[in-house]
PDB file of C-alpha atoms in Angstrom:
ATOM      1  CA  MET A1270       5.363 -48.280  29.810  1.00 83.00           C
ATOM      2  CA  LYS A1271       2.239 -47.069  31.622  1.00 92.00           C
ATOM      3  CA  ILE A1272       0.271 -45.578  28.728  1.00 95.00           C
ATOM      4  CA  GLU A1273      -2.841 -47.506  27.657  1.00 96.00           C
ATOM      5  CA  LEU A1274      -2.813 -48.486  23.973  1.00 96.00           C
ATOM      6  CA  ILE A1275      -6.145 -48.062  22.187  1.00 97.00           C
ATOM      7  CA  PRO A1276      -6.138 -48.912  18.476  1.00 96.00           C
ATOM      8  CA  ALA A1277      -8.863 -47.239  16.430  1.00 96.00           C
ATOM      9  CA  ILE A1278     -11.193 -49.055  14.093  1.00 97.00           C
ATOM     10  CA  ASP A1279     -13.047 -46.574  11.887  1.00 95.00           C
ATOM     11  CA  ILE A1280     -16.062 -47.951  10.033  1.00 97.00           C
ATOM     12  CA  ILE A1281     -17.664 -46.966   6.720  1.00 96.00           C
ATOM     13  CA  ASP A1282     -20.058 -49.428   5.051  1.00 95.00           C
ATOM     14  CA  GLY A1283     -19.049 -52.061   7.599  1.00 95.00           C
ATOM     15  CA  LYS A1284     -15.387 -51.856   6.492  1.00 95.00           C
ATOM     16  CA  CYS A1285     -12.269 -50.765   8.367  1.00 96.00           C
ATOM     17  CA  VAL A1286     -11.086 -47.436   6.889  1.00 95.00           C
ATOM     18  CA  ARG A1287      -9.029 -44.357   7.710  1.00 87.00           C
ATOM     19  CA  LEU A1288      -9.606 -40.766   6.665  1.00 84.00           C
ATOM     20  CA  VAL A1289      -7.055 -37.966   6.409  1.00 79.00           C
ATOM     21  CA  GLN A1290      -7.963 -35.033   8.692  1.00 73.00           C
ATOM     22  CA  GLY A1291     -11.564 -36.209   8.773  1.00 76.00           C
ATOM     23  CA  ASP A1292     -11.986 -35.804   5.015  1.00 83.00           C
ATOM     24  CA  TYR A1293     -14.439 -38.422   3.693  1.00 86.00           C
ATOM     25  CA  ALA A1294     -13.054 -37.874   0.192  1.00 88.00           C
ATOM     26  CA  ARG A1295      -9.607 -39.004   1.394  1.00 89.00           C
ATOM     27  CA  LYS A1296     -10.564 -42.499   2.501  1.00 89.00           C
ATOM     28  CA  THR A1297      -8.512 -45.693   2.447  1.00 92.00           C
ATOM     29  CA  VAL A1298     -10.116 -49.103   3.041  1.00 94.00           C
ATOM     30  CA  TYR A1299      -7.720 -51.295   5.042  1.00 92.00           C
ATOM     31  CA  ASN A1300      -9.828 -54.360   5.736  1.00 91.00           C
ATOM     32  CA  GLU A1301     -13.259 -55.572   4.641  1.00 93.00           C
ATOM     33  CA  ASN A1302     -13.694 -57.333   7.987  1.00 96.00           C
ATOM     34  CA  PRO A1303     -13.271 -55.198  11.152  1.00 97.00           C
ATOM     35  CA  VAL A1304     -13.862 -58.254  13.387  1.00 97.00           C
ATOM     36  CA  GLU A1305     -10.711 -59.810  11.941  1.00 97.00           C
ATOM     37  CA  VAL A1306      -8.796 -56.615  12.765  1.00 96.00           C
ATOM     38  CA  ALA A1307     -10.157 -56.591  16.328  1.00 97.00           C
ATOM     39  CA  LYS A1308      -9.175 -60.225  16.866  1.00 97.00           C
ATOM     40  CA  GLN A1309      -5.620 -59.487  15.692  1.00 95.00           C
ATOM     41  CA  PHE A1310      -5.385 -56.659  18.219  1.00 95.00           C
ATOM     42  CA  GLU A1311      -6.669 -58.912  20.983  1.00 96.00           C
ATOM     43  CA  ASP A1312      -4.140 -61.603  20.057  1.00 94.00           C
ATOM     44  CA  HIS A1313      -1.374 -59.067  20.662  1.00 93.00           C
ATOM     45  CA  GLY A1314      -2.446 -58.105  24.157  1.00 92.00           C
ATOM     46  CA  ILE A1315      -4.701 -55.162  23.363  1.00 95.00           C
ATOM     47  CA  LYS A1316      -7.515 -54.795  25.895  1.00 96.00           C
ATOM     48  CA  ARG A1317      -9.487 -51.910  24.436  1.00 97.00           C
ATOM     49  CA  VAL A1318     -10.421 -50.475  21.043  1.00 98.00           C
ATOM     50  CA  HIS A1319     -11.907 -47.194  19.913  1.00 98.00           C
ATOM     51  CA  LEU A1320     -14.644 -47.980  17.383  1.00 98.00           C
ATOM     52  CA  VAL A1321     -15.851 -45.055  15.283  1.00 95.00           C
ATOM     53  CA  ASP A1322     -19.016 -45.139  13.204  1.00 96.00           C
ATOM     54  CA  LEU A1323     -18.053 -42.683  10.458  1.00 93.00           C
ATOM     55  CA  ASP A1324     -21.327 -43.300   8.622  1.00 95.00           C
ATOM     56  CA  GLY A1325     -23.075 -42.448  11.872  1.00 94.00           C
ATOM     57  CA  ALA A1326     -21.073 -39.258  12.323  1.00 87.00           C
ATOM     58  CA  LYS A1327     -22.242 -38.121   8.894  1.00 88.00           C
ATOM     59  CA  ALA A1328     -25.841 -39.341   9.253  1.00 92.00           C
ATOM     60  CA  GLN A1329     -26.216 -37.922  12.788  1.00 90.00           C
ATOM     61  CA  HIS A1330     -27.436 -41.245  14.198  1.00 94.00           C
ATOM     62  CA  ILE A1331     -25.927 -44.650  14.913  1.00 96.00           C
ATOM     63  CA  VAL A1332     -25.472 -46.746  11.733  1.00 97.00           C
ATOM     64  CA  ASN A1333     -22.841 -49.466  12.143  1.00 97.00           C
ATOM     65  CA  TYR A1334     -24.115 -51.021  15.374  1.00 97.00           C
ATOM     66  CA  LYS A1335     -24.046 -54.508  13.800  1.00 97.00           C
ATOM     67  CA  THR A1336     -20.251 -54.219  13.484  1.00 97.00           C
ATOM     68  CA  LEU A1337     -20.096 -53.207  17.148  1.00 98.00           C
ATOM     69  CA  GLU A1338     -22.246 -56.211  18.032  1.00 98.00           C
ATOM     70  CA  LYS A1339     -19.976 -58.605  16.121  1.00 98.00           C
ATOM     71  CA  ILE A1340     -16.754 -57.316  17.681  1.00 98.00           C
ATOM     72  CA  ALA A1341     -18.290 -57.377  21.164  1.00 98.00           C
ATOM     73  CA  GLY A1342     -19.643 -60.881  20.591  1.00 98.00           C
ATOM     74  CA  GLN A1343     -16.472 -62.385  19.119  1.00 98.00           C
ATOM     75  CA  THR A1344     -13.799 -60.749  21.313  1.00 98.00           C
ATOM     76  CA  SER A1345     -13.412 -59.783  24.960  1.00 98.00           C
ATOM     77  CA  LEU A1346     -12.210 -56.288  24.048  1.00 98.00           C
ATOM     78  CA  ILE A1347     -13.463 -53.256  25.942  1.00 98.00           C
ATOM     79  CA  ILE A1348     -15.073 -51.127  23.247  1.00 98.00           C
ATOM     80  CA  ASP A1349     -15.545 -47.408  23.413  1.00 98.00           C
ATOM     81  CA  PHE A1350     -17.876 -46.380  20.638  1.00 98.00           C
ATOM     82  CA  GLY A1351     -18.458 -43.033  18.967  1.00 95.00           C
ATOM     83  CA  GLY A1352     -19.889 -41.449  15.860  1.00 91.00           C
ATOM     84  CA  GLY A1353     -23.396 -40.096  15.403  1.00 88.00           C
ATOM     85  CA  LEU A1354     -24.666 -40.626  18.931  1.00 94.00           C
ATOM     86  CA  LYS A1355     -27.303 -37.933  19.268  1.00 93.00           C
ATOM     87  CA  THR A1356     -30.292 -39.395  21.131  1.00 95.00           C
ATOM     88  CA  ASP A1357     -31.056 -41.604  24.129  1.00 96.00           C
ATOM     89  CA  LYS A1358     -32.115 -44.270  21.630  1.00 97.00           C
ATOM     90  CA  ASP A1359     -28.672 -44.139  19.938  1.00 97.00           C
ATOM     91  CA  LEU A1360     -27.066 -44.629  23.336  1.00 97.00           C
ATOM     92  CA  ASP A1361     -29.358 -47.534  24.201  1.00 97.00           C
ATOM     93  CA  ILE A1362     -28.491 -49.233  20.883  1.00 98.00           C
ATOM     94  CA  ALA A1363     -24.750 -48.710  21.476  1.00 98.00           C
ATOM     95  CA  PHE A1364     -24.811 -50.178  24.986  1.00 98.00           C
ATOM     96  CA  GLU A1365     -27.145 -53.020  23.998  1.00 98.00           C
ATOM     97  CA  SER A1366     -24.808 -53.839  21.082  1.00 98.00           C
ATOM     98  CA  GLY A1367     -21.845 -54.243  23.424  1.00 98.00           C
ATOM     99  CA  ALA A1368     -20.200 -50.858  23.949  1.00 98.00           C
ATOM    100  CA  ALA A1369     -18.620 -50.485  27.389  1.00 98.00           C
ATOM    101  CA  MET A1370     -18.294 -46.726  26.931  1.00 98.00           C
ATOM    102  CA  VAL A1371     -19.501 -44.148  24.432  1.00 98.00           C
ATOM    103  CA  THR A1372     -17.923 -40.943  23.209  1.00 97.00           C
ATOM    104  CA  GLY A1373     -19.934 -37.788  22.651  1.00 95.00           C
ATOM    105  CA  GLY A1374     -18.379 -34.890  20.771  1.00 90.00           C
ATOM    106  CA  SER A1375     -20.770 -32.879  18.635  1.00 88.00           C
ATOM    107  CA  ILE A1376     -23.660 -33.399  21.041  1.00 92.00           C
ATOM    108  CA  ALA A1377     -21.616 -31.937  23.897  1.00 95.00           C
ATOM    109  CA  VAL A1378     -21.437 -28.715  21.864  1.00 94.00           C
ATOM    110  CA  LYS A1379     -24.819 -28.639  20.152  1.00 92.00           C
ATOM    111  CA  ASP A1380     -27.064 -30.212  22.773  1.00 95.00           C
ATOM    112  CA  PRO A1381     -25.303 -29.827  26.129  1.00 96.00           C
ATOM    113  CA  GLY A1382     -28.524 -30.545  28.039  1.00 97.00           C
ATOM    114  CA  SER A1383     -28.779 -34.056  26.590  1.00 96.00           C
ATOM    115  CA  PHE A1384     -25.062 -34.715  27.087  1.00 97.00           C
ATOM    116  CA  GLU A1385     -25.262 -33.606  30.720  1.00 98.00           C
ATOM    117  CA  ASN A1386     -28.210 -35.963  31.214  1.00 97.00           C
ATOM    118  CA  TRP A1387     -26.106 -38.831  29.834  1.00 98.00           C
ATOM    119  CA  ILE A1388     -23.354 -38.005  32.354  1.00 98.00           C
ATOM    120  CA  LYS A1389     -25.915 -38.001  35.178  1.00 97.00           C
ATOM    121  CA  LYS A1390     -27.538 -41.242  34.001  1.00 96.00           C
ATOM    122  CA  TYR A1391     -24.447 -43.308  33.157  1.00 96.00           C
ATOM    123  CA  GLY A1392     -21.616 -41.559  35.006  1.00 96.00           C
ATOM    124  CA  GLY A1393     -18.148 -40.413  34.003  1.00 94.00           C
ATOM    125  CA  ASP A1394     -16.923 -44.004  33.644  1.00 94.00           C
ATOM    126  CA  LYS A1395     -19.216 -44.728  30.704  1.00 98.00           C
ATOM    127  CA  ILE A1396     -19.463 -41.335  29.012  1.00 98.00           C
ATOM    128  CA  ILE A1397     -16.318 -39.982  27.351  1.00 98.00           C
ATOM    129  CA  LEU A1398     -16.069 -36.396  26.140  1.00 98.00           C
ATOM    130  CA  GLY A1399     -14.756 -36.086  22.603  1.00 96.00           C
ATOM    131  CA  ALA A1400     -12.838 -32.828  22.245  1.00 96.00           C
ATOM    132  CA  ASP A1401     -11.757 -32.391  18.626  1.00 91.00           C
ATOM    133  CA  VAL A1402      -9.559 -29.339  18.251  1.00 92.00           C
ATOM    134  CA  LYS A1403      -8.585 -27.196  15.300  1.00 87.00           C
ATOM    135  CA  ASP A1404      -6.389 -24.154  15.983  1.00 86.00           C
ATOM    136  CA  GLY A1405      -7.400 -24.189  19.661  1.00 88.00           C
ATOM    137  CA  LYS A1406     -11.138 -24.266  18.911  1.00 91.00           C
ATOM    138  CA  ILE A1407     -13.599 -27.164  19.151  1.00 94.00           C
ATOM    139  CA  ALA A1408     -14.758 -28.709  15.848  1.00 86.00           C
ATOM    140  CA  VAL A1409     -17.883 -30.847  15.433  1.00 83.00           C
ATOM    141  CA  GLY A1410     -19.891 -32.861  12.911  1.00 61.00           C
ATOM    142  CA  GLY A1411     -17.125 -35.247  11.935  1.00 53.00           C
ATOM    143  CA  TRP A1412     -14.804 -32.182  11.851  1.00 55.00           C
ATOM    144  CA  LEU A1413     -16.829 -30.650   9.051  1.00 60.00           C
ATOM    145  CA  GLU A1414     -17.841 -27.673  11.185  1.00 71.00           C
ATOM    146  CA  ASN A1415     -15.733 -25.321  13.319  1.00 80.00           C
ATOM    147  CA  THR A1416     -17.022 -23.528  16.411  1.00 87.00           C
ATOM    148  CA  ASP A1417     -15.842 -20.505  18.386  1.00 91.00           C
ATOM    149  CA  GLN A1418     -15.559 -22.500  21.630  1.00 94.00           C
ATOM    150  CA  SER A1419     -12.054 -22.566  23.090  1.00 96.00           C
ATOM    151  CA  LEU A1420     -10.719 -25.892  24.330  1.00 96.00           C
ATOM    152  CA  MET A1421      -9.882 -25.190  27.976  1.00 97.00           C
ATOM    153  CA  PRO A1422     -13.188 -23.579  29.031  1.00 97.00           C
ATOM    154  CA  PHE A1423     -15.017 -26.357  27.149  1.00 97.00           C
ATOM    155  CA  LEU A1424     -13.134 -28.996  29.148  1.00 98.00           C
ATOM    156  CA  ARG A1425     -13.585 -27.122  32.453  1.00 98.00           C
ATOM    157  CA  ASN A1426     -17.339 -26.967  31.979  1.00 97.00           C
ATOM    158  CA  TYR A1427     -17.659 -30.732  31.591  1.00 98.00           C
ATOM    159  CA  VAL A1428     -15.079 -31.688  34.214  1.00 98.00           C
ATOM    160  CA  ASP A1429     -17.188 -29.663  36.647  1.00 97.00           C
ATOM    161  CA  LYS A1430     -20.210 -31.729  35.542  1.00 97.00           C
ATOM    162  CA  GLY A1431     -18.542 -35.090  36.200  1.00 97.00           C
ATOM    163  CA  ILE A1432     -16.555 -35.927  33.051  1.00 98.00           C
ATOM    164  CA  SER A1433     -13.269 -37.675  33.852  1.00 97.00           C
ATOM    165  CA  LYS A1434     -12.331 -39.228  30.486  1.00 98.00           C
ATOM    166  CA  VAL A1435     -11.558 -37.087  27.447  1.00 98.00           C
ATOM    167  CA  ILE A1436     -10.418 -38.042  23.945  1.00 98.00           C
ATOM    168  CA  CYS A1437      -8.609 -35.016  22.558  1.00 96.00           C
ATOM    169  CA  THR A1438      -7.833 -35.050  18.841  1.00 91.00           C
ATOM    170  CA  ASP A1439      -5.789 -32.369  17.135  1.00 87.00           C
ATOM    171  CA  ILE A1440      -7.420 -32.404  13.693  1.00 84.00           C
ATOM    172  CA  GLY A1441      -4.367 -30.831  12.095  1.00 76.00           C
ATOM    173  CA  LYS A1442      -2.349 -33.897  13.104  1.00 73.00           C
ATOM    174  CA  ASP A1443      -4.864 -36.656  12.420  1.00 65.00           C
ATOM    175  CA  GLY A1444      -3.929 -39.102   9.703  1.00 60.00           C
ATOM    176  CA  MET A1445      -0.788 -37.135   8.835  1.00 65.00           C
ATOM    177  CA  LEU A1446       1.733 -39.479  10.529  1.00 69.00           C
ATOM    178  CA  GLN A1447       3.783 -36.441  11.581  1.00 77.00           C
ATOM    179  CA  GLY A1448       3.780 -36.745  15.360  1.00 87.00           C
ATOM    180  CA  THR A1449       1.323 -35.842  18.116  1.00 93.00           C
ATOM    181  CA  SER A1450       0.397 -32.600  19.875  1.00 93.00           C
ATOM    182  CA  VAL A1451       2.324 -33.540  22.999  1.00 95.00           C
ATOM    183  CA  ASP A1452       2.645 -29.900  24.149  1.00 94.00           C
ATOM    184  CA  LEU A1453      -1.129 -29.489  23.987  1.00 95.00           C
ATOM    185  CA  TYR A1454      -1.614 -32.640  26.084  1.00 97.00           C
ATOM    186  CA  LYS A1455       0.920 -31.412  28.662  1.00 97.00           C
ATOM    187  CA  GLU A1456      -1.018 -28.150  28.870  1.00 97.00           C
ATOM    188  CA  ILE A1457      -4.311 -30.006  29.409  1.00 97.00           C
ATOM    189  CA  LEU A1458      -2.834 -32.263  32.116  1.00 98.00           C
ATOM    190  CA  ALA A1459      -1.291 -29.261  33.893  1.00 98.00           C
ATOM    191  CA  GLU A1460      -4.789 -27.760  34.097  1.00 98.00           C
ATOM    192  CA  PHE A1461      -6.616 -31.047  34.790  1.00 98.00           C
ATOM    193  CA  PRO A1462      -4.141 -33.422  36.511  1.00 97.00           C
ATOM    194  CA  GLU A1463      -6.838 -35.948  37.454  1.00 96.00           C
ATOM    195  CA  MET A1464      -8.205 -36.273  33.922  1.00 98.00           C
ATOM    196  CA  TYR A1465      -7.934 -39.600  32.072  1.00 98.00           C
ATOM    197  CA  LEU A1466      -6.713 -37.915  28.918  1.00 98.00           C
ATOM    198  CA  ILE A1467      -6.658 -39.988  25.741  1.00 98.00           C
ATOM    199  CA  ALA A1468      -4.392 -38.505  23.079  1.00 97.00           C
ATOM    200  CA  SER A1469      -5.485 -38.971  19.478  1.00 94.00           C
ATOM    201  CA  GLY A1470      -4.093 -37.940  16.116  1.00 89.00           C
ATOM    202  CA  GLY A1471      -0.666 -37.944  14.531  1.00 90.00           C
ATOM    203  CA  VAL A1472       0.944 -41.057  16.025  1.00 93.00           C
ATOM    204  CA  SER A1473       3.535 -42.179  13.483  1.00 93.00           C
ATOM    205  CA  SER A1474       5.797 -44.530  15.445  1.00 93.00           C
ATOM    206  CA  VAL A1475       6.520 -46.240  18.752  1.00 93.00           C
ATOM    207  CA  ASN A1476       8.680 -43.188  19.549  1.00 94.00           C
ATOM    208  CA  ASP A1477       5.588 -40.939  19.498  1.00 95.00           C
ATOM    209  CA  ILE A1478       3.861 -43.255  21.976  1.00 95.00           C
ATOM    210  CA  GLU A1479       6.947 -43.279  24.209  1.00 95.00           C
ATOM    211  CA  GLU A1480       7.011 -39.460  24.139  1.00 96.00           C
ATOM    212  CA  LEU A1481       3.362 -39.313  25.260  1.00 97.00           C
ATOM    213  CA  ASP A1482       4.131 -41.850  27.981  1.00 96.00           C
ATOM    214  CA  ARG A1483       7.019 -39.730  29.265  1.00 97.00           C
ATOM    215  CA  ALA A1484       4.685 -36.708  29.302  1.00 97.00           C
ATOM    216  CA  GLY A1485       2.345 -38.621  31.626  1.00 98.00           C
ATOM    217  CA  VAL A1486      -0.494 -38.979  29.109  1.00 98.00           C
ATOM    218  CA  PRO A1487      -2.660 -41.867  30.409  1.00 98.00           C
ATOM    219  CA  ALA A1488      -3.787 -43.322  27.051  1.00 98.00           C
ATOM    220  CA  VAL A1489      -3.348 -43.015  23.297  1.00 97.00           C
ATOM    221  CA  ILE A1490      -5.527 -43.824  20.302  1.00 96.00           C
ATOM    222  CA  PHE A1491      -3.727 -44.655  17.071  1.00 94.00           C
ATOM    223  CA  GLY A1492      -4.795 -46.173  13.784  1.00 91.00           C
ATOM    224  CA  LYS A1493      -3.165 -45.136  10.561  1.00 88.00           C
ATOM    225  CA  ALA A1494       0.361 -45.885  11.836  1.00 91.00           C
ATOM    226  CA  LEU A1495      -0.741 -49.486  12.379  1.00 92.00           C
ATOM    227  CA  TYR A1496      -2.581 -49.855   9.105  1.00 92.00           C
ATOM    228  CA  GLU A1497       0.284 -48.287   7.148  1.00 90.00           C
ATOM    229  CA  GLY A1498       2.863 -50.519   8.862  1.00 92.00           C
ATOM    230  CA  LYS A1499       4.628 -47.706  10.751  1.00 92.00           C
ATOM    231  CA  ILE A1500       3.833 -49.603  13.952  1.00 93.00           C
ATOM    232  CA  SER A1501       3.672 -53.391  13.729  1.00 91.00           C
ATOM    233  CA  LEU A1502       1.636 -55.788  15.830  1.00 84.00           C
ATOM    234  CA  SER A1503       4.962 -57.074  17.167  1.00 82.00           C
ATOM    235  CA  GLY A1504       5.693 -53.432  18.026  1.00 76.00           C
ATOM    236  CA  ILE A1505       2.516 -53.462  20.114  1.00 80.00           C
ATOM    237  CA  ASP A1506       3.808 -56.561  21.897  1.00 72.00           C
ATOM    238  CA  PHE A1507       7.011 -54.639  22.638  1.00 68.00           C
ATOM    239  CA  ILE A1508       5.161 -51.594  24.027  1.00 72.00           C
ATOM    240  CA  ASN A1509       2.879 -53.801  26.129  1.00 74.00           C
ATOM    241  CA  ARG A1510       5.774 -55.408  28.013  1.00 69.00           C
TER     242      ARG A1510
END
């Protein structure tokens, strides 16, 4: 299997949690110690994790950088970090705390000038575009706010400015364990064949990951399926072979 496996670790109050469709009121705490979770992933051959500061996404500035620091310091995982990154200072803190890459979503919509400056300063290898989609339109602010921006023109704009890595989350699928938006990802890759597209939302089983792999999707983020036992760590070993 070619697809890169990227487990998600979502953080609220320094704890590993998952939300349903981005709803903070529908939160489940899975582990009090995210470092422990990260080490388990590493032990099973995972090379990279997607760390999301949900407190930061709500507060509009980085909050859980100490958790980032601990995971970076106690594992050799490549960490891409997102949630609440709005200023150059937020970015500096994230990189200084051990992030290899950062994801910008809301800022790419609300403050495109700053986001474009980040791309120029750090390059497309370190800056990932977060494209969260609801009914074909981009959503921002931890999915609490919809926009009238359509997905494809939004992606085209930033690909033209040097973005090569995109995390695309179908909000309607996230946390539902009902399968991924594989047709949407095929559509994106048909339009942007060189893009390092990271599928996110809806993974419920190894079969979903295999389907994305067959569709040529380069990478997948998944979380709830792991935490709910739909995919086991031994299942990760199997996929990684």
